[in-house]
Tab-separated table of C-alpha atoms and ligand atoms in Angstrom:
chain	number	residue	atom	x	y	z
G	21	MET	CA	0.000	0.000	0.000
G	22	SER	CA	1.491	3.379	-0.955
G	23	ALA	CA	1.216	6.355	1.410
G	24	ALA	CA	-1.104	9.159	0.300
G	25	LYS	CA	0.607	12.425	-0.628
G	26	GLN	CA	-0.372	15.379	1.525
G	27	SER	CA	-1.220	18.789	0.178
G	28	ARG	CA	-1.228	22.206	1.843
G	29	PRO	CA	-4.501	23.715	3.063
G	30	LYS	CA	-6.446	25.846	0.591
G	31	GLY	CA	-5.359	29.471	0.595
G	32	THR	CA	-1.878	28.816	1.998
G	33	GLN	CA	1.402	28.714	0.147
G	34	ASP	CA	4.784	27.066	0.327
G	35	LEU	CA	7.618	29.459	-0.332
G	36	VAL	CA	10.596	27.570	-1.683
G	37	PRO	CA	13.936	29.092	-2.704
G	38	PRO	CA	14.424	31.518	-4.349
G	39	GLU	CA	10.868	32.789	-3.596
G	40	SER	CA	11.448	32.353	0.152
G	41	GLU	CA	14.584	34.490	-0.150
G	42	ARG	CA	12.709	37.210	-2.049
G	43	ARG	CA	10.114	37.196	0.726
G	44	ARG	CA	12.741	37.545	3.453
G	45	ALA	CA	14.293	40.412	1.498
G	46	VAL	CA	10.899	42.170	1.470
G	47	GLU	CA	10.581	41.610	5.221
G	48	ALA	CA	14.090	42.981	5.753
G	49	ALA	CA	13.148	46.082	3.743
G	50	ALA	CA	9.996	46.409	5.867
G	51	ARG	CA	11.954	46.405	9.130
G	52	SER	CA	14.582	48.702	7.719
G	53	VAL	CA	12.156	51.369	6.447
G	54	ALA	CA	10.077	51.110	9.643
G	55	GLY	CA	13.266	51.593	11.666
G	56	ARG	CA	14.037	54.733	9.690
G	57	PHE	CA	10.719	56.224	10.812
G	58	GLY	CA	11.447	55.347	14.423
G	59	PHE	CA	9.188	52.271	14.736
G	60	ARG	CA	10.357	49.488	17.062
G	61	GLU	CA	9.194	45.939	16.599
G	62	ILE	CA	6.472	44.409	18.729
G	63	ILE	CA	5.812	40.660	18.611
G	64	THR	CA	2.369	39.569	19.745
G	65	PRO	CA	0.712	36.114	19.636
G	66	THR	CA	-0.732	34.785	16.389
G	67	PHE	CA	-3.916	33.898	18.287
G	68	GLU	CA	-5.881	36.043	20.710
G	69	HIS	CA	-9.104	35.887	22.682
G	70	ALA	CA	-11.930	36.376	20.193
G	71	ASP	CA	-13.136	39.481	22.051
G	72	VAL	CA	-9.963	41.346	21.069
G	73	PHE	CA	-11.240	41.423	17.499
G	74	VAL	CA	-14.991	41.233	17.936
G	75	LYS	CA	-15.014	44.318	20.148
G	76	SER	CA	-12.633	46.392	18.039
G	77	SER	CA	-12.264	45.507	14.377
G	78	GLY	CA	-15.973	45.455	14.440
G	79	GLU	CA	-19.217	43.752	14.891
G	80	THR	CA	-20.111	44.868	11.374
G	81	SER	CA	-16.933	44.154	9.427
G	82	ASP	CA	-16.663	41.185	7.051
G	83	VAL	CA	-13.229	40.457	8.475
G	84	VAL	CA	-14.821	39.770	11.841
G	85	LEU	CA	-18.228	38.460	10.788
G	86	LYS	CA	-17.253	36.124	7.991
G	87	GLU	CA	-13.507	35.656	7.803
G	88	MET	CA	-12.205	34.804	11.262
G	89	TYR	CA	-10.623	31.485	12.057
G	90	ARG	CA	-12.408	31.149	15.369
G	91	PHE	CA	-12.079	28.056	17.515
G	92	LYS	CA	-12.486	26.712	21.008
G	93	ASP	CA	-9.363	25.326	22.667
G	94	ARG	CA	-9.414	22.266	24.925
G	95	ALA	CA	-10.431	24.385	27.905
G	96	ASP	CA	-13.309	25.891	25.932
G	97	ARG	CA	-11.668	29.290	25.471
G	98	ASP	CA	-12.987	31.326	22.532
G	99	LEU	CA	-9.899	32.056	20.405
G	100	VAL	CA	-9.136	33.537	17.009
G	101	LEU	CA	-6.169	33.305	14.658
G	102	ARG	CA	-5.421	36.988	14.292
G	103	PRO	CA	-6.978	38.431	11.104
G	104	GLU	CA	-5.087	41.729	11.530
G	105	GLY	CA	-2.578	43.349	13.859
G	106	THR	CA	-3.955	46.564	15.303
G	107	PRO	CA	-6.236	45.293	18.125
G	108	GLY	CA	-3.568	42.872	19.388
G	109	VAL	CA	-1.049	45.707	19.535
G	110	VAL	CA	-3.422	47.915	21.518
G	111	ARG	CA	-4.169	45.038	23.894
G	112	ALA	CA	-0.439	44.357	24.351
G	113	VAL	CA	0.426	48.015	24.933
G	114	LEU	CA	-2.185	48.251	27.697
G	115	GLU	CA	-1.333	44.851	29.177
G	116	ASN	CA	2.388	45.679	29.309
G	117	ASN	CA	1.855	49.287	30.455
G	118	LEU	CA	4.003	50.606	27.635
G	119	ALA	CA	4.816	54.286	27.923
G	120	LEU	CA	3.085	56.425	25.316
G	121	PRO	CA	3.640	57.862	22.803
G	122	ALA	CA	5.153	54.782	21.159
G	123	ARG	CA	5.825	53.827	17.574
G	124	LEU	CA	5.528	50.077	17.005
G	125	CYS	CA	5.806	47.848	13.953
G	126	TYR	CA	5.245	44.173	13.197
G	127	VAL	CA	5.874	41.745	10.382
G	128	GLY	CA	4.180	38.361	10.493
G	129	PRO	CA	1.423	35.976	9.472
G	130	PHE	CA	-2.289	36.793	9.571
G	131	PHE	CA	-5.320	34.617	8.810
G	132	ARG	CA	-8.612	35.308	7.071
G	133	TYR	CA	-11.059	32.719	5.857
G	134	GLY	CA	-11.879	34.364	2.537
G	135	ARG	CA	-12.336	32.947	-0.954
G	136	PRO	CA	-8.765	32.461	-2.195
G	137	GLN	CA	-7.767	34.172	-5.419
G	138	LYS	CA	-4.783	36.069	-6.794
G	139	GLY	CA	-3.558	38.270	-3.941
G	140	ARG	CA	-6.068	36.868	-1.435
G	141	LEU	CA	-4.860	34.084	0.809
G	142	ARG	CA	-6.089	32.466	3.997
G	143	GLU	CA	-2.638	32.863	5.518
G	144	PHE	CA	-0.854	36.020	4.426
G	145	GLY	CA	1.923	38.302	5.630
G	146	GLN	CA	1.569	41.885	6.750
G	147	LEU	CA	3.878	44.702	7.657
G	148	GLY	CA	2.088	46.984	10.080
G	149	VAL	CA	3.082	50.209	11.799
G	150	GLU	CA	1.209	51.931	14.613
G	151	ALA	CA	1.862	55.458	15.908
G	152	LEU	CA	0.282	55.403	19.356
G	153	GLY	CA	-0.337	58.608	21.257
G	154	GLU	CA	0.189	60.898	18.256
G	155	ALA	CA	-2.715	63.197	17.532
G	156	THR	CA	-2.039	65.513	14.623
G	157	GLY	CA	-2.575	65.343	10.892
G	158	TRP	CA	1.192	65.575	10.497
G	159	THR	CA	1.452	62.025	11.827
G	160	ASP	CA	-1.236	60.783	9.430
G	161	ALA	CA	0.666	62.326	6.519
G	162	GLU	CA	3.928	60.783	7.703
G	163	LEU	CA	2.254	57.365	7.826
G	164	VAL	CA	0.982	57.791	4.262
G	165	THR	CA	4.538	58.730	3.277
G	166	PHE	CA	5.928	55.697	5.086
G	167	GLY	CA	3.985	53.339	2.815
G	168	VAL	CA	5.070	55.177	-0.309
G	169	GLU	CA	8.704	55.002	0.822
G	170	PHE	CA	8.441	51.302	1.588
G	171	PHE	CA	7.040	50.644	-1.881
G	172	ALA	CA	9.714	52.832	-3.508
G	173	GLU	CA	12.391	50.882	-1.651
G	174	LEU	CA	11.151	47.779	-3.477
G	175	GLY	CA	10.896	49.460	-6.863
G	176	ILE	CA	7.118	50.001	-6.725
G	177	THR	CA	6.716	53.558	-7.939
G	178	ASP	CA	3.342	53.293	-9.661
G	179	CYS	CA	0.951	52.842	-6.741
G	180	ARG	CA	-1.983	55.208	-6.262
G	181	VAL	CA	-2.740	56.746	-2.884
G	182	LEU	CA	-6.398	57.250	-1.969
G	183	LEU	CA	-7.275	59.463	0.969
G	184	THR	CA	-10.323	60.690	2.798
G	185	SER	CA	-11.690	61.633	6.205
G	186	ILE	CA	-14.673	59.856	7.741
G	187	GLY	CA	-15.140	62.213	10.668
G	188	CYS	CA	-15.331	61.612	14.399
G	189	ARG	CA	-17.811	60.915	17.205
G	190	GLU	CA	-19.119	64.454	16.865
G	191	CYS	CA	-19.870	64.580	13.167
G	192	ARG	CA	-20.379	60.960	12.167
G	193	PRO	CA	-23.821	60.344	13.741
G	194	GLY	CA	-25.309	63.312	11.841
G	195	TYR	CA	-23.778	62.102	8.631
G	196	ARG	CA	-24.901	58.553	9.247
G	197	SER	CA	-28.538	59.501	9.610
G	198	GLN	CA	-28.320	61.664	6.503
G	199	LEU	CA	-26.933	58.688	4.533
G	200	VAL	CA	-29.524	56.286	5.948
G	201	ASP	CA	-32.319	58.681	4.953
G	202	TYR	CA	-30.881	58.908	1.471
G	203	LEU	CA	-30.488	55.141	1.033
G	204	ALA	CA	-33.866	54.359	2.630
G	205	GLY	CA	-35.444	56.013	-0.388
G	206	ARG	CA	-33.530	53.653	-2.652
G	207	LYS	CA	-33.980	50.357	-0.861
G	208	ASP	CA	-35.363	48.680	-3.975
G	209	GLN	CA	-31.957	49.221	-5.670
G	210	LEU	CA	-29.920	47.662	-2.834
G	211	CYS	CA	-28.731	44.035	-2.773
G	212	PRO	CA	-29.659	41.861	0.261
G	213	ASP	CA	-26.173	42.386	1.772
G	214	CYS	CA	-26.527	46.158	1.498
G	215	LEU	CA	-29.945	46.085	3.153
G	216	VAL	CA	-28.158	44.564	6.162
G	217	ARG	CA	-25.332	47.107	5.819
G	218	LEU	CA	-27.930	49.881	5.847
G	219	GLU	CA	-28.895	48.801	9.354
G	220	ARG	CA	-25.427	48.060	10.707
G	221	ASN	CA	-22.909	50.227	8.884
G	222	PRO	CA	-24.432	52.152	6.001
G	223	MET	CA	-21.066	53.476	4.756
G	224	ARG	CA	-20.166	49.964	3.631
G	225	VAL	CA	-22.733	50.329	0.836
G	226	PHE	CA	-20.125	52.526	-0.902
G	227	ASP	CA	-17.902	49.455	-1.118
G	228	CYS	CA	-20.457	47.152	-2.771
G	229	LYS	CA	-19.578	45.867	-6.228
G	230	VAL	CA	-23.211	45.182	-7.273
G	231	GLU	CA	-24.111	47.547	-10.115
G	232	THR	CA	-27.520	48.641	-8.780
G	233	CYS	CA	-25.934	49.479	-5.409
G	234	ARG	CA	-23.211	51.460	-7.124
G	235	VAL	CA	-25.855	53.470	-8.961
G	236	ALA	CA	-27.813	53.941	-5.718
G	237	VAL	CA	-24.854	55.498	-3.892
G	238	ALA	CA	-23.452	57.467	-6.834
G	239	ASP	CA	-24.919	60.758	-5.588
G	240	ALA	CA	-25.265	59.855	-1.926
G	241	PRO	CA	-23.933	62.344	0.624
G	242	LYS	CA	-20.271	61.697	1.483
G	243	PRO	CA	-18.781	61.946	4.994
G	244	ARG	CA	-16.290	64.598	3.974
G	245	GLY	CA	-19.167	66.954	3.234
G	246	ARG	CA	-20.312	66.731	6.862
G	247	LEU	CA	-17.048	67.048	8.826
G	248	CYS	CA	-17.167	69.084	12.013
G	249	PRO	CA	-14.750	72.060	12.136
G	250	ALA	CA	-12.159	70.079	14.130
G	251	CYS	CA	-12.170	67.176	11.631
G	252	ALA	CA	-12.074	69.559	8.672
G	253	GLU	CA	-9.082	71.310	10.232
G	254	HIS	CA	-7.361	67.970	10.909
G	255	PHE	CA	-7.873	66.858	7.327
G	256	ALA	CA	-6.567	70.192	6.031
G	257	VAL	CA	-3.358	69.605	7.997
G	258	VAL	CA	-2.989	66.096	6.509
G	259	ARG	CA	-3.335	67.506	2.999
G	260	GLN	CA	-1.028	70.423	3.714
G	261	ALA	CA	1.656	68.048	5.032
G	262	LEU	CA	1.351	65.769	2.004
G	263	ASP	CA	1.361	68.693	-0.411
G	264	ALA	CA	4.452	70.118	1.277
G	265	ARG	CA	6.208	66.815	0.520
G	266	GLY	CA	4.957	66.766	-3.054
G	267	LEU	CA	3.312	63.401	-2.447
G	268	VAL	CA	0.642	62.687	-5.058
G	269	TYR	CA	-2.699	61.414	-3.698
G	270	GLU	CA	-6.323	61.311	-4.735
G	271	ILE	CA	-9.212	62.287	-2.518
G	272	ASP	CA	-11.701	59.424	-2.704
G	273	ASP	CA	-14.960	60.071	-0.908
G	274	ARG	CA	-16.084	56.494	-1.507
G	275	LEU	CA	-13.073	54.956	0.208
G	276	VAL	CA	-14.373	52.525	2.827
G	277	ARG	CA	-11.998	50.588	5.001
G	278	GLY	CA	-13.089	47.089	5.971
G	279	LEU	CA	-12.627	47.535	9.738
G	280	ASP	CA	-14.837	49.383	12.194
G	281	TYR	CA	-12.404	51.266	14.399
G	282	TYR	CA	-11.407	54.128	12.121
G	283	SER	CA	-12.037	57.811	12.682
G	284	ARG	CA	-10.957	60.867	10.689
G	285	THR	CA	-8.182	60.067	8.192
G	286	THR	CA	-8.294	56.828	6.200
G	287	PHE	CA	-6.143	55.897	3.218
G	288	GLU	CA	-5.309	53.062	0.892
G	289	TYR	CA	-2.585	52.186	-1.619
G	290	LEU	CA	-3.669	50.617	-4.895
G	291	SER	CA	-1.658	48.907	-7.597
G	292	ALA	CA	-2.840	48.321	-11.157
G	293	ARG	CA	-0.667	45.202	-11.267
G	294	LEU	CA	-2.837	43.302	-8.814
G	295	GLY	CA	-6.158	42.657	-10.538
G	296	ALA	CA	-9.370	42.478	-8.491
G	297	GLN	CA	-7.608	42.500	-5.093
G	298	ASP	CA	-5.914	45.777	-5.868
G	299	SER	CA	-5.272	47.114	-2.374
G	300	LEU	CA	-1.603	46.906	-1.457
G	301	GLY	CA	-2.255	48.270	1.977
G	302	GLY	CA	-4.196	50.788	3.964
G	303	GLY	CA	-4.767	52.352	7.292
G	304	GLY	CA	-5.989	55.346	9.152
G	305	ARG	CA	-6.625	56.961	12.472
G	306	TYR	CA	-8.319	55.096	15.328
G	307	ASP	CA	-8.623	57.578	18.166
G	308	TYR	CA	-11.203	55.567	20.155
G	309	LEU	CA	-9.720	52.077	20.146
G	310	PHE	CA	-7.770	52.389	23.409
G	311	GLU	CA	-10.949	53.395	25.225
G	312	GLU	CA	-12.758	50.367	23.780
G	313	PHE	CA	-10.087	48.252	25.454
G	314	GLY	CA	-10.653	49.991	28.764
G	315	GLY	CA	-7.572	52.188	28.388
G	316	PRO	CA	-7.212	55.957	28.592
G	317	ALA	CA	-8.270	58.083	25.615
G	318	THR	CA	-5.275	57.823	23.284
G	319	PRO	CA	-5.051	59.204	19.773
G	320	ALA	CA	-3.490	56.708	17.370
G	321	ALA	CA	-3.023	55.946	13.693
G	322	GLY	CA	-1.394	53.226	11.638
G	323	LEU	CA	-1.387	51.172	8.506
G	324	ALA	CA	-0.699	47.678	7.240
G	325	ILE	CA	0.667	46.425	3.950
G	326	GLY	CA	0.135	42.965	2.450
G	327	LEU	CA	3.447	41.249	1.755
G	328	GLU	CA	2.195	38.838	-0.932
G	329	ARG	CA	0.503	41.677	-2.802
G	330	THR	CA	3.648	43.770	-2.451
G	331	MET	CA	5.619	40.975	-4.085
G	332	LEU	CA	3.078	40.711	-6.894
G	333	ALA	CA	3.379	44.447	-7.533
G	334	MET	CA	7.172	44.490	-7.504
G	335	PRO	CA	8.940	44.757	-10.820
G	336	GLY	CA	10.393	41.371	-11.709
G	337	THR	CA	14.018	41.210	-10.747
G	338	PRO	CA	15.842	38.671	-12.894
G	339	GLU	CA	17.172	35.874	-10.756
G	340	PRO	CA	20.988	36.070	-10.756
G	341	ALA	CA	22.362	33.158	-12.773
G	342	ARG	CA	24.688	32.206	-9.914
G	343	ARG	CA	24.336	32.255	-6.145
G	344	ARG	CA	26.795	33.778	-3.724
G	345	LEU	CA	28.179	30.371	-2.824
G	346	ALA	CA	31.579	28.701	-3.243
G	347	PHE	CA	32.185	24.959	-3.402
G	348	VAL	CA	35.497	23.836	-1.962
G	349	VAL	CA	36.578	21.040	-4.304
G	350	TRP	CA	39.210	18.485	-3.329
G	351	PHE	CA	41.075	15.948	-5.444
G	352	SER	CA	41.317	12.953	-3.152
G	353	ALA	CA	40.624	12.040	0.458
G	354	ALA	CA	44.153	13.279	1.213
G	355	GLU	CA	43.049	16.917	0.702
G	356	LEU	CA	39.652	16.633	2.394
G	357	ASP	CA	41.028	17.674	5.782
G	358	HIS	CA	42.507	20.810	4.314
G	359	ALA	CA	39.307	21.463	2.356
G	360	VAL	CA	37.184	21.297	5.527
G	361	LYS	CA	39.496	23.731	7.351
G	362	LEU	CA	39.474	26.071	4.360
G	363	ALA	CA	35.662	25.968	4.276
G	364	ASP	CA	35.572	26.937	7.979
G	365	ARG	CA	37.970	29.803	7.287
G	366	LEU	CA	35.892	31.035	4.352
G	367	ARG	CA	32.674	30.920	6.381
G	368	ALA	CA	34.350	32.815	9.214
G	369	GLY	CA	35.286	35.397	6.574
G	370	GLY	CA	31.642	35.677	5.496
G	371	ILE	CA	31.847	33.559	2.340
G	372	PRO	CA	28.985	31.035	2.101
G	373	CYS	CA	30.488	27.730	1.062
G	374	ARG	CA	29.870	24.014	0.808
G	375	ILE	CA	31.746	20.794	0.267
G	376	ASP	CA	30.384	17.819	-1.665
G	377	PHE	CA	31.120	15.078	0.874
G	378	ASP	CA	29.187	12.486	-1.106
G	379	ALA	CA	31.936	12.583	-3.742
G	380	LEU	CA	33.891	10.396	-1.286
G	381	GLY	CA	31.858	7.423	-2.395
G	382	VAL	CA	32.294	7.841	-6.147
G	383	GLU	CA	35.156	7.170	-8.496
G	384	LYS	CA	35.256	10.427	-10.491
G	385	LYS	CA	35.409	12.638	-7.441
G	386	PHE	CA	36.456	15.900	-9.077
G	387	LYS	CA	33.822	15.726	-11.800
G	388	HIS	CA	31.132	14.792	-9.255
G	389	GLN	CA	31.951	17.865	-7.160
G	390	VAL	CA	31.997	20.351	-10.011
G	391	LYS	CA	28.694	18.941	-11.250
G	392	ALA	CA	27.199	19.276	-7.757
G	393	ALA	CA	28.439	22.871	-7.505
G	394	ASP	CA	26.934	23.696	-10.878
G	395	ALA	CA	23.616	22.035	-9.995
G	396	GLN	CA	23.430	24.165	-6.813
G	397	GLY	CA	24.050	27.325	-8.832
G	398	ALA	CA	27.298	28.064	-6.965
G	399	GLY	CA	29.339	31.001	-8.216
G	400	CYS	CA	32.698	29.259	-8.173
G	401	CYS	CA	34.756	26.271	-7.112
G	402	VAL	CA	37.843	26.685	-4.955
G	403	ILE	CA	40.056	23.812	-5.945
G	404	VAL	CA	42.332	22.200	-3.367
G	405	GLY	CA	44.680	19.897	-5.275
G	406	PRO	CA	48.101	18.470	-4.329
G	407	ASP	CA	49.767	20.786	-6.824
G	408	GLU	CA	47.971	23.872	-5.408
G	409	LEU	CA	48.810	22.896	-1.822
G	410	ALA	CA	52.490	22.475	-2.693
G	411	ARG	CA	52.603	26.000	-4.138
G	412	GLY	CA	50.464	27.781	-1.513
G	413	VAL	CA	47.672	28.691	-3.931
G	414	TYR	CA	44.102	27.716	-4.770
G	415	SER	CA	42.602	27.492	-8.239
G	416	VAL	CA	39.316	29.368	-8.463
G	417	LYS	CA	36.988	28.240	-11.229
G	418	ASP	CA	34.256	30.702	-12.175
G	419	LEU	CA	31.210	28.536	-12.926
G	420	GLY	CA	29.596	31.239	-15.035
G	421	SER	CA	32.418	31.885	-17.474
G	422	GLY	CA	34.367	28.657	-16.941
G	423	GLU	CA	37.544	30.713	-16.391
G	424	GLN	CA	40.098	29.443	-13.900
G	425	THR	CA	42.614	31.600	-12.018
G	426	GLU	CA	45.238	30.888	-9.378
G	427	VAL	CA	44.920	32.852	-6.145
G	428	PRO	CA	47.523	32.959	-3.341
G	429	ALA	CA	46.149	31.134	-0.281
G	430	ASN	CA	46.608	34.159	2.008
G	431	ILE	CA	44.272	36.404	-0.018
G	432	ILE	CA	41.605	33.840	-0.933
G	433	ILE	CA	38.896	35.456	1.238
G	434	GLU	CA	39.446	38.918	-0.235
G	435	HIS	CA	39.461	37.436	-3.716
G	436	LEU	CA	36.198	35.545	-3.216
G	437	ARG	CA	34.577	38.621	-1.685
G	438	SER	CA	35.364	40.520	-4.845
G	439	VAL	CA	34.182	37.873	-7.308
G	440	LEU	CA	31.117	36.390	-5.589
R	510	HAM	P1	-6.525	45.787	5.955
R	510	HAM	O1	-6.874	46.776	4.890
R	510	HAM	O2	-7.589	44.854	6.392
R	510	HAM	O3	-5.987	46.633	7.181
R	510	HAM	O4	-5.283	44.932	5.496
R	510	HAM	C1	-4.111	45.569	5.037
R	510	HAM	C2	-3.552	44.837	3.846
R	510	HAM	O5	-3.335	43.457	4.135
R	510	HAM	C3	-4.464	44.796	2.621
R	510	HAM	O6	-4.408	46.005	1.904
R	510	HAM	C4	-3.848	43.666	1.831
R	510	HAM	O7	-2.694	44.089	1.127
R	510	HAM	C5	-3.434	42.723	2.937
R	510	HAM	N1	-4.439	41.654	3.079
R	510	HAM	C6	-5.583	41.692	3.775
R	510	HAM	N2	-6.265	40.529	3.665
R	510	HAM	C7	-5.515	39.732	2.857
R	510	HAM	C8	-5.661	38.400	2.342
R	510	HAM	N3	-6.709	37.636	2.661
R	510	HAM	N4	-4.677	37.910	1.536
R	510	HAM	C9	-3.591	38.659	1.227
R	510	HAM	N5	-3.414	39.924	1.677
R	510	HAM	C10	-4.351	40.453	2.484
R	510	HAM	C11	-5.572	46.100	8.384
R	510	HAM	O8	-5.306	44.953	8.537
R	510	HAM	C12	-5.398	47.149	9.462
R	510	HAM	N6	-4.932	46.468	10.689
R	510	HAM	C13	-4.440	48.228	9.020
R	510	HAM	C14	-4.168	49.246	10.066
R	510	HAM	C15	-3.118	49.295	10.924
R	510	HAM	N7	-4.955	50.274	10.367
R	510	HAM	C16	-4.427	50.960	11.368
R	510	HAM	N8	-3.310	50.364	11.713
């Protein structure tokens, strides 16, 4: 009886080299750019008590209602694989009594039970940054800039930035009832989902893809038209700060973020390279979230960027033909000792290298090793033969060009640094 092959769960992916290395490079860029803006990394659990998300991300958001991996553990605790990072960060900041203001970032896996498609996975990576305890529009603008800089770092220079303000506790209720009145007169045009949205969170109707709903909201009142003076002033500062930087953005009054905790500024980055799931990332201000967690009133804003979508939007970088790797090649068992010591010395000098030990068991040892080096995509072979050892040199064979040069043993590390 043959064993059945296993496959990965739907909506997950295996990253094998070189894709795994590209992904780590994106994560390294994420940490580096976040560090430049003064964010320090926070690491929180990948699962939390369900309440952390139900109470904050929203009782009306699809992420919470439809997409959470929610389960009971063996002691009947109600847990959730985190669908996003912000609520867990707020919980952790309060639980650990972190001093505010604080700038925190995270890079890690998140889970949403959606319908998988290009750019939409059930396990995906996010870079998130949260500016906690910062109140002004200058911060919001700096966060928008952060995303643009991160994308630029990876060669993504064609993303669009959408921006709006959805108001605050003062102005949103008035706007909400105005919108509900407007949509109530057009109920016959709304899809069943939007009829529910009308009750729970009418702004989500702006996000519906159904044509009749789109027509129904085309001329609906927009939140930006009803901002209170304080929100209007805040938004003016955001725009002024972005304009001062020369950052190009579009005001989009129909921009609806999928989570419930936002207030005032919200924004999103779009890429034309992504297809239907075209949002590279997004964020906004969430001035009331700390209070919802029982903490003191704390202004805050942040954003998150999808790592898989970022990689889809990146310009293709041609894979280098050869890796930064040397194979130390020996002639016979007599030189293996020396080869092993040389490999240790090279590694200590920062040169990645390998030895083909399995050549010991074959007759044509030299050929076996060079073939193995080539198959691994190594950049060169460092040949340790009796003749080389007698003269205090190594022969270095470039596996790209096939050229072979002799290098004095005492400068081998410097030489390999310059050619690999
Ligand atoms: P979000 O818009 O839900 O915001 O997610 C941010 C980004 O994560 C999306 O734009 C997308 O690139 C990526 N993403 C989301 N779901 C998936 C998925 N199923 N597959 C692949 N990528 C996905 C948040 O998560 C907020 N916590 C952002 C934030 C931080 N707001 C304030 N601070």
